[in-house]
Coordinates of C-alpha atoms in Angstrom, one line a residue:
Chain A
M1 CA -26.0 -35.9 -30.8
K2 CA -26.8 -39.4 -31.8
I3 CA -30.2 -41.0 -31.0
V4 CA -29.8 -44.7 -30.3
Y5 CA -33.4 -45.5 -29.3
N6 CA -34.3 -49.0 -30.4
G7 CA -37.0 -49.8 -27.8
E8 CA -34.5 -51.5 -25.5
N9 CA -34.1 -50.7 -21.8
D10 CA -31.2 -48.5 -20.7
G11 CA -29.0 -49.2 -17.7
A12 CA -30.4 -48.5 -14.3
F13 CA -30.4 -44.9 -13.1
K14 CA -29.2 -45.9 -9.7
D15 CA -26.0 -47.3 -11.0
T16 CA -25.3 -44.1 -12.9
L17 CA -26.2 -42.1 -9.8
G18 CA -23.8 -44.1 -7.6
A19 CA -21.0 -43.9 -10.1
T20 CA -21.5 -40.2 -11.0
I21 CA -21.8 -39.0 -7.3
A22 CA -18.7 -41.0 -6.4
G23 CA -16.8 -39.6 -9.4
L24 CA -17.8 -36.0 -8.5
L25 CA -16.6 -36.4 -4.9
E26 CA -13.3 -37.7 -6.2
A27 CA -12.9 -35.0 -8.9
D28 CA -13.9 -31.9 -6.9
K29 CA -13.0 -31.5 -3.3
D30 CA -15.7 -28.9 -2.9
V31 CA -18.5 -31.3 -3.6
V32 CA -20.4 -32.5 -0.5
Y33 CA -23.0 -35.2 -0.9
L34 CA -25.9 -35.4 1.6
D35 CA -28.6 -38.1 1.9
A36 CA -31.5 -38.8 4.2
D37 CA -31.0 -42.5 4.9
L38 CA -31.4 -43.5 1.2
M39 CA -27.8 -44.0 0.2
S40 CA -28.3 -47.8 -0.2
C41 CA -31.1 -47.1 -2.7
I42 CA -28.8 -45.4 -5.2
G43 CA -25.5 -47.2 -4.5
T44 CA -23.7 -44.4 -2.7
A45 CA -23.2 -45.9 0.7
K46 CA -19.6 -46.7 -0.4
C47 CA -19.0 -42.9 -0.6
V48 CA -19.1 -42.6 3.2
K49 CA -16.1 -44.9 3.4
S50 CA -14.2 -43.2 0.5
H51 CA -15.1 -39.6 1.5
P52 CA -16.2 -39.6 5.2
D53 CA -16.0 -35.9 5.5
R54 CA -18.0 -35.1 2.4
A55 CA -20.5 -37.9 2.1
I56 CA -22.9 -37.3 4.9
N57 CA -25.9 -39.3 5.9
C58 CA -28.2 -36.8 7.6
G59 CA -30.7 -39.4 8.8
I60 CA -34.4 -39.1 8.1
A61 CA -34.6 -35.4 8.5
E62 CA -35.0 -33.8 5.1
A63 CA -35.7 -30.2 6.2
N64 CA -32.5 -30.2 8.2
M65 CA -30.6 -31.7 5.3
A66 CA -31.8 -29.0 3.0
G67 CA -30.8 -26.3 5.5
I68 CA -27.4 -27.9 6.0
A69 CA -26.9 -27.9 2.2
A70 CA -27.7 -24.2 2.1
G71 CA -25.1 -23.6 4.9
L72 CA -22.5 -25.6 3.1
S73 CA -23.1 -23.5 0.0
A74 CA -22.6 -20.3 2.1
A75 CA -19.3 -21.8 3.3
G76 CA -18.2 -22.1 -0.4
L77 CA -19.0 -25.8 -1.0
K78 CA -21.1 -27.5 -3.7
P79 CA -23.8 -29.5 -2.0
I80 CA -25.7 -32.3 -3.8
M81 CA -28.5 -33.8 -1.8
H82 CA -30.7 -36.8 -2.5
T83 CA -33.9 -38.4 -1.3
F84 CA -37.1 -39.7 -2.9
G85 CA -39.0 -37.1 -4.9
P86 CA -41.8 -36.3 -2.4
F87 CA -39.3 -35.7 0.4
A88 CA -36.9 -33.8 -1.9
S89 CA -39.8 -31.4 -2.8
R90 CA -42.8 -31.2 -0.4
R91 CA -41.0 -32.3 2.8
C92 CA -38.3 -29.6 2.6
Y93 CA -39.8 -27.1 0.3
D94 CA -39.6 -24.1 2.6
Q95 CA -36.0 -24.8 3.4
I96 CA -35.1 -25.1 -0.3
F97 CA -37.1 -22.0 -1.1
L98 CA -35.8 -19.8 1.7
S99 CA -32.5 -21.2 3.1
G100 CA -31.6 -22.2 -0.5
G101 CA -33.0 -19.9 -3.1
Y102 CA -34.0 -16.7 -1.3
A103 CA -30.7 -16.7 0.7
G104 CA -28.7 -16.9 -2.6
N105 CA -27.3 -20.4 -1.9
S106 CA -26.6 -23.1 -4.5
V107 CA -27.9 -26.6 -4.0
T108 CA -28.4 -29.5 -6.4
V109 CA -31.4 -31.6 -5.4
I110 CA -31.9 -35.1 -6.7
G111 CA -35.4 -36.5 -6.3
T112 CA -35.7 -40.2 -7.2
D113 CA -38.7 -42.2 -8.3
P114 CA -40.8 -39.5 -9.9
G115 CA -44.5 -40.0 -10.4
V116 CA -45.5 -43.6 -11.2
C117 CA -41.9 -44.8 -10.8
A118 CA -42.7 -44.9 -7.0
A119 CA -44.7 -48.0 -7.9
F120 CA -44.9 -50.3 -4.8
N121 CA -44.1 -47.5 -2.4
G122 CA -47.5 -46.1 -3.4
G123 CA -49.3 -42.8 -3.0
T124 CA -47.3 -41.5 -0.1
H125 CA -44.1 -41.8 -2.1
M126 CA -45.5 -40.7 -5.5
P127 CA -44.7 -37.1 -6.5
F128 CA -46.9 -35.7 -9.2
E129 CA -46.3 -32.2 -8.1
D130 CA -42.5 -31.9 -7.6
M131 CA -41.9 -30.1 -10.8
A132 CA -44.7 -27.6 -10.1
L133 CA -43.1 -26.8 -6.7
Y134 CA -39.6 -26.4 -8.1
R135 CA -40.8 -24.4 -11.1
A136 CA -42.3 -21.9 -8.6
I137 CA -38.9 -21.1 -7.0
P138 CA -37.5 -18.0 -8.8
G139 CA -34.6 -18.8 -11.0
A140 CA -34.6 -22.6 -10.1
Y141 CA -33.8 -25.2 -12.7
V142 CA -35.9 -28.3 -13.3
F143 CA -34.7 -31.3 -15.2
D144 CA -36.8 -34.5 -15.9
V145 CA -34.1 -36.7 -17.2
T146 CA -34.5 -39.1 -20.2
D147 CA -31.9 -41.7 -19.7
T148 CA -28.6 -42.4 -17.9
V149 CA -26.6 -40.4 -20.5
V150 CA -28.6 -37.2 -19.8
L151 CA -28.4 -37.9 -16.0
E152 CA -24.6 -38.2 -15.9
D153 CA -24.1 -35.0 -18.0
I154 CA -26.7 -32.8 -16.3
L155 CA -25.7 -33.9 -12.8
T156 CA -22.1 -33.1 -13.5
Q157 CA -23.0 -29.7 -15.0
C158 CA -25.3 -28.9 -12.0
K159 CA -22.6 -28.9 -9.4
D160 CA -21.2 -25.7 -10.9
I161 CA -24.4 -23.9 -11.8
P162 CA -25.4 -21.3 -9.2
G163 CA -28.8 -21.5 -7.7
I164 CA -31.3 -24.3 -7.0
K165 CA -31.3 -27.3 -9.4
Y166 CA -33.8 -30.1 -9.2
I167 CA -33.2 -33.3 -11.0
R168 CA -36.0 -35.8 -11.0
V169 CA -35.0 -39.3 -12.1
G170 CA -36.0 -42.9 -11.6
R171 CA -33.9 -45.5 -9.9
K172 CA -34.7 -48.3 -12.4
S173 CA -34.3 -47.9 -16.1
Y174 CA -36.2 -46.1 -18.8
K175 CA -35.5 -46.7 -22.5
K176 CA -32.1 -46.1 -24.0
M177 CA -32.2 -42.8 -26.0
Y178 CA -28.8 -41.1 -26.5
E179 CA -25.4 -42.4 -27.4
K180 CA -23.1 -42.7 -24.4
G181 CA -21.0 -39.7 -23.8
S182 CA -23.4 -37.2 -25.4
T183 CA -23.6 -33.8 -23.8
F184 CA -26.6 -31.6 -23.3
T185 CA -27.3 -27.9 -23.0
V186 CA -29.4 -26.4 -20.2
G187 CA -32.4 -24.7 -21.8
K188 CA -32.1 -26.5 -25.1
G189 CA -34.5 -29.4 -25.8
I190 CA -33.7 -32.1 -28.3
T191 CA -35.6 -33.1 -31.4
V192 CA -35.4 -36.8 -31.2
K193 CA -37.7 -37.6 -34.1
E194 CA -38.6 -35.3 -37.0
E195 CA -41.1 -37.1 -39.1
G196 CA -43.3 -34.3 -40.2
K197 CA -45.5 -31.3 -39.7
D198 CA -48.8 -32.8 -38.6
C199 CA -48.2 -32.3 -34.9
A200 CA -45.3 -32.1 -32.4
I201 CA -45.1 -34.1 -29.1
I202 CA -43.1 -32.3 -26.4
A203 CA -42.3 -34.9 -23.7
C204 CA -40.0 -35.2 -20.7
G205 CA -38.5 -38.0 -18.6
L206 CA -40.3 -41.4 -18.7
M207 CA -42.6 -40.1 -21.5
V208 CA -40.0 -39.3 -24.1
A209 CA -39.6 -43.0 -25.2
K210 CA -43.4 -43.4 -25.2
A211 CA -43.7 -40.3 -27.4
V212 CA -41.3 -41.9 -29.9
E213 CA -43.3 -45.1 -29.8
A214 CA -46.5 -43.1 -30.4
A215 CA -44.9 -41.4 -33.4
E216 CA -44.1 -44.8 -34.8
I217 CA -47.7 -45.9 -34.4
L218 CA -49.0 -42.7 -35.9
A219 CA -46.7 -43.0 -38.9
K220 CA -48.5 -46.2 -39.8
D221 CA -51.7 -44.2 -40.1
G222 CA -49.8 -41.7 -42.2
I223 CA -49.7 -39.1 -39.5
R224 CA -46.2 -37.4 -39.3
V225 CA -45.1 -36.0 -36.0
T226 CA -42.1 -34.5 -34.5
V227 CA -40.9 -35.6 -31.0
I228 CA -39.1 -33.2 -28.7
D229 CA -37.3 -34.2 -25.5
M230 CA -37.8 -31.3 -23.1
F231 CA -35.7 -32.6 -20.3
T232 CA -35.0 -29.0 -19.4
V233 CA -38.5 -28.1 -18.1
K234 CA -37.1 -25.0 -16.6
P235 CA -35.6 -23.1 -18.3
L236 CA -37.9 -24.2 -21.1
D237 CA -36.5 -24.1 -24.6
E238 CA -38.9 -21.5 -25.7
E239 CA -37.4 -21.1 -29.2
L240 CA -37.9 -24.8 -29.9
V241 CA -41.5 -24.8 -28.6
L242 CA -42.4 -21.8 -30.7
K243 CA -40.7 -23.3 -33.8
A244 CA -42.7 -26.6 -33.3
A245 CA -45.9 -24.6 -32.8
S246 CA -45.4 -22.6 -35.9
E247 CA -44.3 -25.5 -38.1
T248 CA -47.0 -28.0 -36.9
G249 CA -49.9 -25.9 -35.6
A250 CA -50.8 -28.6 -33.0
L251 CA -48.9 -29.7 -29.9
V252 CA -49.2 -32.5 -27.3
T253 CA -47.2 -32.5 -24.1
A254 CA -46.5 -35.7 -22.2
E255 CA -45.2 -36.0 -18.6
N256 CA -45.2 -38.3 -15.6
H257 CA -46.6 -35.5 -13.5
N258 CA -49.8 -33.6 -12.6
K259 CA -51.1 -31.6 -15.5
I260 CA -50.9 -28.6 -13.1
G261 CA -47.6 -26.9 -12.8
G262 CA -45.3 -29.2 -15.0
L263 CA -44.5 -29.4 -18.6
Y264 CA -48.0 -28.8 -19.9
S265 CA -48.3 -25.7 -17.8
A266 CA -44.9 -24.4 -18.9
V267 CA -45.6 -24.9 -22.6
S268 CA -49.2 -23.5 -22.3
E269 CA -48.0 -20.4 -20.4
L270 CA -45.6 -19.7 -23.3
L271 CA -48.1 -20.4 -26.1
A272 CA -50.8 -18.3 -24.4
G273 CA -48.6 -15.3 -24.4
K274 CA -46.7 -15.7 -27.7
A275 CA -48.4 -18.1 -30.1
P276 CA -51.9 -19.5 -29.2
T277 CA -51.9 -23.0 -30.6
P278 CA -54.2 -26.0 -30.1
I279 CA -52.5 -28.1 -27.4
E280 CA -53.4 -31.4 -25.7
Y281 CA -51.7 -33.1 -22.8
V282 CA -50.9 -36.5 -21.4
A283 CA -50.4 -36.1 -17.7
I284 CA -52.0 -37.0 -14.3
E285 CA -55.5 -35.6 -14.1
D286 CA -55.1 -33.8 -10.8
E287 CA -55.2 -37.0 -8.7
F288 CA -53.1 -38.5 -5.9
G289 CA -51.0 -41.5 -6.6
E290 CA -51.6 -45.2 -5.6
V291 CA -49.8 -48.4 -5.2
G292 CA -49.1 -51.0 -7.9
P293 CA -46.6 -52.2 -10.5
Q294 CA -45.4 -49.4 -12.7
D295 CA -46.9 -50.8 -15.9
Y296 CA -50.3 -51.0 -14.1
L297 CA -50.0 -47.4 -12.9
E298 CA -49.0 -46.2 -16.4
Q299 CA -52.3 -47.7 -17.7
R300 CA -54.3 -46.5 -14.7
F301 CA -53.1 -42.9 -15.2
D302 CA -53.0 -43.0 -19.0
L303 CA -49.3 -42.5 -19.3
T304 CA -49.1 -44.6 -22.5
A305 CA -48.0 -44.4 -26.1
E306 CA -51.7 -45.3 -27.0
H307 CA -53.0 -42.3 -25.1
I308 CA -50.4 -40.0 -26.7
V309 CA -51.7 -41.3 -30.1
R310 CA -55.3 -40.3 -29.1
K311 CA -54.2 -36.9 -27.9
V312 CA -52.2 -36.2 -31.1
K313 CA -55.3 -37.0 -33.2
A314 CA -57.4 -34.7 -30.9
A315 CA -54.9 -31.9 -31.3
I316 CA -54.8 -32.3 -35.1
A317 CA -58.6 -32.3 -35.2
R318 CA -58.5 -28.9 -33.5
K319 CA -56.4 -27.3 -36.2
K320 CA -58.1 -24.7 -38.2
Chain B
M1 CA -12.6 -13.8 33.6
L2 CA -13.3 -10.3 32.4
S3 CA -11.0 -7.4 33.4
S4 CA -12.8 -4.5 34.9
D5 CA -11.8 -2.3 31.9
K6 CA -13.1 -4.9 29.5
R7 CA -16.3 -5.3 31.5
K8 CA -17.0 -1.6 31.3
E9 CA -16.2 -1.5 27.6
L10 CA -18.7 -4.3 27.0
Q11 CA -21.3 -2.7 29.2
K12 CA -21.0 0.4 27.1
F13 CA -21.2 -1.6 23.9
A14 CA -24.3 -3.4 25.1
L15 CA -26.0 0.0 25.8
Q16 CA -24.9 1.4 22.5
I17 CA -26.4 -1.7 20.7
R18 CA -29.7 -1.1 22.5
I19 CA -29.6 2.6 21.6
G20 CA -28.8 1.8 18.0
A21 CA -31.7 -0.6 17.8
V22 CA -34.1 1.8 19.5
E23 CA -33.0 4.6 17.1
A24 CA -33.8 2.3 14.2
F25 CA -37.3 1.5 15.6
K26 CA -37.9 5.1 16.3
A27 CA -37.1 6.1 12.7
R28 CA -39.7 3.5 11.4
G29 CA -42.1 3.8 14.3
F30 CA -42.3 0.1 15.0
G31 CA -40.2 -3.1 15.2
H32 CA -39.3 -6.3 17.1
V33 CA -38.3 -4.6 20.3
G34 CA -38.4 -7.3 22.9
G35 CA -36.2 -9.9 21.3
S36 CA -33.7 -7.4 20.0
L37 CA -33.1 -6.0 23.5
S38 CA -32.9 -9.4 25.2
I39 CA -30.0 -10.5 23.1
A40 CA -28.0 -7.3 23.2
D41 CA -25.6 -8.4 25.9
A42 CA -24.7 -11.6 24.1
L43 CA -24.1 -9.6 21.0
A44 CA -21.9 -7.2 22.9
V45 CA -19.7 -10.0 24.2
L46 CA -19.6 -11.7 20.8
Y47 CA -18.8 -8.7 18.6
G48 CA -17.0 -6.8 21.4
D49 CA -14.6 -9.5 22.2
I50 CA -15.1 -13.1 21.1
M51 CA -15.6 -13.1 17.4
K52 CA -12.8 -12.6 14.8
V53 CA -14.4 -10.4 12.1
D54 CA -13.1 -7.8 9.7
P55 CA -15.5 -4.8 9.0
A56 CA -13.4 -3.9 6.0
N57 CA -13.8 -7.4 4.6
P58 CA -17.2 -8.8 5.7
K59 CA -16.8 -11.9 3.5
W60 CA -13.4 -12.9 4.9
E61 CA -13.6 -16.6 4.8
D62 CA -11.8 -17.4 8.1
R63 CA -14.0 -15.1 10.1
D64 CA -16.2 -16.3 13.0
K65 CA -19.8 -16.4 11.9
L66 CA -23.0 -15.5 13.5
V67 CA -26.3 -17.0 12.5
C68 CA -29.2 -15.3 14.3
S69 CA -31.9 -17.9 13.6
K70 CA -34.5 -15.7 15.4
G71 CA -34.0 -13.4 12.4
H72 CA -36.3 -10.7 13.8
A73 CA -33.5 -9.6 16.2
G74 CA -31.9 -8.2 13.1
P75 CA -32.0 -4.5 14.4
A76 CA -29.8 -5.4 17.4
I77 CA -27.2 -7.1 15.1
Y78 CA -27.3 -4.2 12.7
A79 CA -26.5 -1.9 15.6
A80 CA -23.6 -4.0 16.7
L81 CA -22.3 -4.2 13.1
A82 CA -22.7 -0.4 12.6
L83 CA -20.8 0.2 15.8
K84 CA -18.0 -2.1 14.6
G85 CA -17.7 -0.1 11.4
F86 CA -19.3 -2.5 8.9
F87 CA -21.4 0.5 7.6
P88 CA -22.3 4.0 8.6
Y89 CA -24.3 4.3 11.9
E90 CA -26.8 6.6 10.3
D91 CA -27.9 3.8 7.9
L92 CA -29.6 2.0 10.9
K93 CA -32.3 4.6 10.5
T94 CA -33.3 3.2 7.1
L95 CA -34.7 0.0 8.9
N96 CA -37.6 -1.3 6.8
Q97 CA -37.7 1.7 4.5
P98 CA -38.3 1.0 0.8
G99 CA -35.1 -0.3 -0.8
T100 CA -33.3 -0.6 2.5
R101 CA -30.3 -2.8 3.3
F102 CA -31.8 -3.4 6.7
P103 CA -34.9 -5.5 6.7
S104 CA -36.8 -6.7 9.8
H105 CA -35.2 -10.1 9.3
C106 CA -31.5 -10.8 8.7
D107 CA -30.5 -11.1 5.0
R108 CA -27.0 -12.1 4.0
N109 CA -27.4 -10.7 0.5
K110 CA -28.4 -7.2 1.7
T111 CA -26.4 -6.3 4.9
P112 CA -22.6 -6.3 5.1
G113 CA -21.6 -8.5 8.1
I114 CA -24.8 -10.6 8.2
D115 CA -23.7 -14.2 7.6
M116 CA -27.0 -15.9 7.0
T117 CA -30.6 -15.1 5.8
T118 CA -33.0 -16.0 8.5
G119 CA -36.5 -15.1 9.6
S120 CA -38.6 -18.2 8.9
L121 CA -38.1 -19.7 12.3
G122 CA -36.1 -22.8 12.8
Q123 CA -34.3 -22.5 9.5
G124 CA -31.2 -20.8 10.7
T125 CA -30.3 -23.8 12.9
S126 CA -29.6 -26.1 10.0
Q127 CA -27.9 -23.4 8.0
A128 CA -25.6 -22.7 10.9
V129 CA -24.7 -26.5 11.0
G130 CA -23.9 -26.4 7.3
L131 CA -21.8 -23.3 7.7
A132 CA -19.8 -24.7 10.6
M133 CA -19.4 -28.1 8.9
G134 CA -18.3 -26.3 5.7
D135 CA -15.6 -24.4 7.6
K136 CA -14.4 -27.7 9.0
I137 CA -14.3 -29.3 5.5
K138 CA -12.4 -26.2 4.3
G139 CA -9.9 -26.5 7.2
R140 CA -10.8 -23.1 8.6
K141 CA -10.1 -22.5 12.3
C142 CA -13.2 -20.5 13.1
R143 CA -16.4 -20.9 15.0
T144 CA -20.1 -20.3 14.2
F145 CA -22.4 -18.9 16.8
L146 CA -26.0 -19.7 16.5
I147 CA -28.7 -17.7 18.3
V148 CA -32.0 -19.5 18.6
G149 CA -35.2 -18.2 20.2
D150 CA -37.1 -20.0 22.9
G151 CA -40.4 -19.6 21.0
E152 CA -38.5 -20.6 17.9
S153 CA -37.6 -23.8 19.6
N154 CA -41.3 -24.9 19.0
E155 CA -40.1 -25.7 15.5
G156 CA -39.2 -29.3 14.9
Q157 CA -36.3 -28.3 12.6
V158 CA -34.5 -26.9 15.6
W159 CA -34.3 -30.4 17.1
E160 CA -33.4 -32.0 13.9
A161 CA -30.4 -29.7 13.7
A162 CA -29.6 -30.2 17.4
M163 CA -29.6 -33.9 16.9
F164 CA -27.3 -33.6 13.9
T165 CA -24.9 -31.1 15.7
A166 CA -24.3 -33.5 18.5
A167 CA -24.3 -36.8 16.5
K168 CA -21.8 -35.5 14.0
K169 CA -19.8 -33.7 16.6
V170 CA -20.0 -30.3 14.9
N171 CA -18.2 -28.7 17.8
N172 CA -17.1 -25.5 16.1
L173 CA -20.7 -24.5 16.3
V174 CA -22.0 -22.9 19.6
W175 CA -25.7 -22.8 20.2
L176 CA -27.1 -19.9 22.2
I177 CA -30.7 -20.2 23.3
D178 CA -32.3 -16.9 24.1
Y179 CA -34.6 -18.1 26.8
N180 CA -36.5 -14.9 27.4
K181 CA -39.7 -16.8 28.4
K182 CA -42.0 -15.0 25.9
Q183 CA -43.2 -15.4 22.4
L184 CA -45.6 -13.4 20.2
D185 CA -48.8 -14.5 21.8
G186 CA -47.6 -14.5 25.4
Y187 CA -45.5 -16.5 27.9
T188 CA -43.8 -19.6 26.4
E189 CA -45.0 -21.5 29.5
D190 CA -48.6 -20.8 28.3
I191 CA -48.2 -21.2 24.6
M192 CA -45.8 -24.2 24.3
D193 CA -43.9 -24.9 27.5
M194 CA -40.3 -25.6 26.6
G195 CA -39.5 -26.9 30.1
D196 CA -36.0 -27.6 31.1
M197 CA -34.0 -26.5 28.0
R198 CA -30.6 -27.4 29.6
A199 CA -31.8 -31.0 30.2
K200 CA -33.1 -31.1 26.7
F201 CA -29.8 -30.1 25.1
E202 CA -27.9 -32.4 27.4
A203 CA -30.2 -35.3 26.4
F204 CA -29.4 -34.4 22.7
G205 CA -25.7 -34.8 23.5
F206 CA -24.5 -31.3 24.1
E207 CA -22.4 -29.9 26.9
A208 CA -25.2 -27.6 28.1
L209 CA -24.7 -24.5 30.2
S210 CA -27.4 -22.4 31.8
I211 CA -26.5 -18.8 32.6
D212 CA -27.9 -15.4 33.1
G213 CA -27.9 -14.3 29.5
N214 CA -27.9 -10.6 30.4
D215 CA -24.8 -11.0 32.6
L216 CA -21.6 -10.1 30.7
E217 CA -19.3 -12.0 33.0
Q218 CA -21.3 -15.2 32.7
L219 CA -21.6 -14.7 28.9
Y220 CA -17.8 -14.2 28.6
D221 CA -17.0 -17.3 30.6
A222 CA -19.5 -19.4 28.5
L223 CA -18.3 -18.1 25.2
T224 CA -14.6 -18.6 25.9
K225 CA -15.1 -22.2 26.9
E226 CA -13.5 -24.6 24.5
A227 CA -15.6 -27.4 23.2
G228 CA -14.5 -31.0 23.5
D229 CA -16.1 -33.7 21.4
K230 CA -19.5 -32.5 22.6
P231 CA -20.7 -29.2 21.1
I232 CA -21.7 -26.5 23.5
A233 CA -25.2 -25.1 24.0
V234 CA -25.6 -22.1 26.3
I235 CA -29.1 -21.5 27.6
L236 CA -29.3 -17.7 28.0
N237 CA -31.9 -16.9 30.7
T238 CA -32.8 -13.4 29.6
V239 CA -35.5 -10.8 30.0
K240 CA -37.4 -10.0 26.9
G241 CA -37.0 -6.2 26.5
K242 CA -34.0 -6.1 28.8
G243 CA -32.5 -2.7 29.5
V244 CA -35.6 -0.5 29.0
Q245 CA -37.8 -0.7 32.0
E246 CA -41.0 0.2 30.2
V247 CA -40.4 -2.6 27.7
E248 CA -39.5 -5.2 30.3
D249 CA -42.8 -4.3 32.1
T250 CA -44.9 -4.8 29.0
V251 CA -46.2 -8.3 28.6
S252 CA -46.7 -8.1 24.9
N253 CA -43.4 -6.7 23.7
H254 CA -42.5 -8.9 20.7
S255 CA -43.4 -6.3 18.2
M256 CA -44.2 -2.7 19.3
T257 CA -45.5 0.4 17.6
M258 CA -44.7 3.5 19.6
T259 CA -44.7 7.3 19.3
E260 CA -41.5 9.3 18.8
E261 CA -42.0 10.6 22.4
V262 CA -41.9 7.1 23.9
Y263 CA -38.8 6.1 21.9
D264 CA -37.2 9.3 23.1
R265 CA -38.0 8.4 26.7
W266 CA -36.4 5.0 26.2
L267 CA -33.3 6.6 24.6
S268 CA -32.9 9.1 27.4
E269 CA -33.0 6.2 29.9
L270 CA -30.3 4.3 28.0
R271 CA -28.1 7.4 27.3
A272 CA -28.2 8.3 31.0
E273 CA -26.9 4.8 31.8
L274 CA -24.2 5.1 29.2
E275 CA -23.2 8.5 30.6
A276 CA -23.0 7.2 34.1
L277 CA -20.4 4.7 33.0
G278 CA -18.1 7.6 32.1

């Protein structure tokens, strides 16, 4: 796995979504793609023309879409459904939970515009709790993707993984992180920067590149940190977290999500049971979202490299 | 049109389904009596004649499927499946016992022959749409029958699924609305009046029929009807608790807890009717 991070923007997620979904429909006749009137937002409207029987616009009715996806799975198909994050989680949660998970059906759910990425759509469209909801479904998978390379590979893997899979991903771009064509393993995080043993930052999604940036700032002060990309929030790479905890003795998590129920929770739950370690977090402080440009919102909610730097120093200060 | 022999056979089957369900309730002492009895005649026609199923191969892909979205009618379906030979009849008496394969609400992962997990009202509708659409995509020539409660139709999801069924012409799916006029807290008219269900389904784009849902002849005619572009919805005007006078006469008959003596009285009534049929 080659890290190609250089601070530059990656391609737009929506282009990768459009191309990957079209490719999966073409490659596997059991794939059915469902959307709730948001195909034009991820470049998949063309799929209705190319695969009219398997690219289905369900209209603005997410609960029904989730139930249909479950029924399609029961008929032996591989449903992939998309809508914005809040509608892919809160709006159809009981249907995903019962018609999907409890009933033993397999559905891949893509929730776009996680957290502050909802920007100008504002608080109604800004999910800070989607990972918490999906983590609470027994056996479900939760991925907060890092870049388009992770997205393409994980989405392709998901179609053949039994159970409920939730992929949260922006529509615009994050920073470029991995070499094109890289492959990833469910349940295995990636050490993207291994500078030293002062602290480890465990980040996901939007925050991975910011963690790398923070590590570079810290290095100038002589603080050496390791950065882990935990795109696989569930199943969590427990081995990698425990290794980082034992090697550094201080951890910081960073996520574009409420501090309740997401990556910070997952890592804390593990550490509390197996290796109590000083841990700090960068996450939403249990607040609702609001409207604004994404860079404003990142400042407003402290989702910045500078804030990660502060939290790393706080974590190190707590070491015995 | 039903032959007289077939009618008698289905009459018997409907009584046996009621007996099986009551035996299950008796073994546990309580259960969803009213809604299990109201749907017994429709189940008799479906499993007794209409549906292609294979008890030796419950997961046969080309089978017709049944989604009972009012999942609490499970005991009536379990009885029909037991009588068809999907599992031993005696197993019905494990209803809701620890570790049972027969929970209050239908579970596709537990009971052979149950095609969908239901119970959280409204959810079976969309699942049935997905199943039927999946069969179409797979090129299977089979139908899915969806049973929806009238109280259940308070749920918005039911109407999302109805809208979709008609708009996308999912005509291998047949909707059956068990309009037994009651829900847990009382009469539907008082709780949430559903009004003219036939007109509602017609307005949603269905070919909607309204029949006596406890009349085997009318059920048979409706369920043998071939759908055109428009999917078929059949409003079953039924009586909640149908077939056991004492239950029919009880206003609050959604879930009932009774003594063994009472269940025995009901069973004697049903068995006497069965015997009278010869």
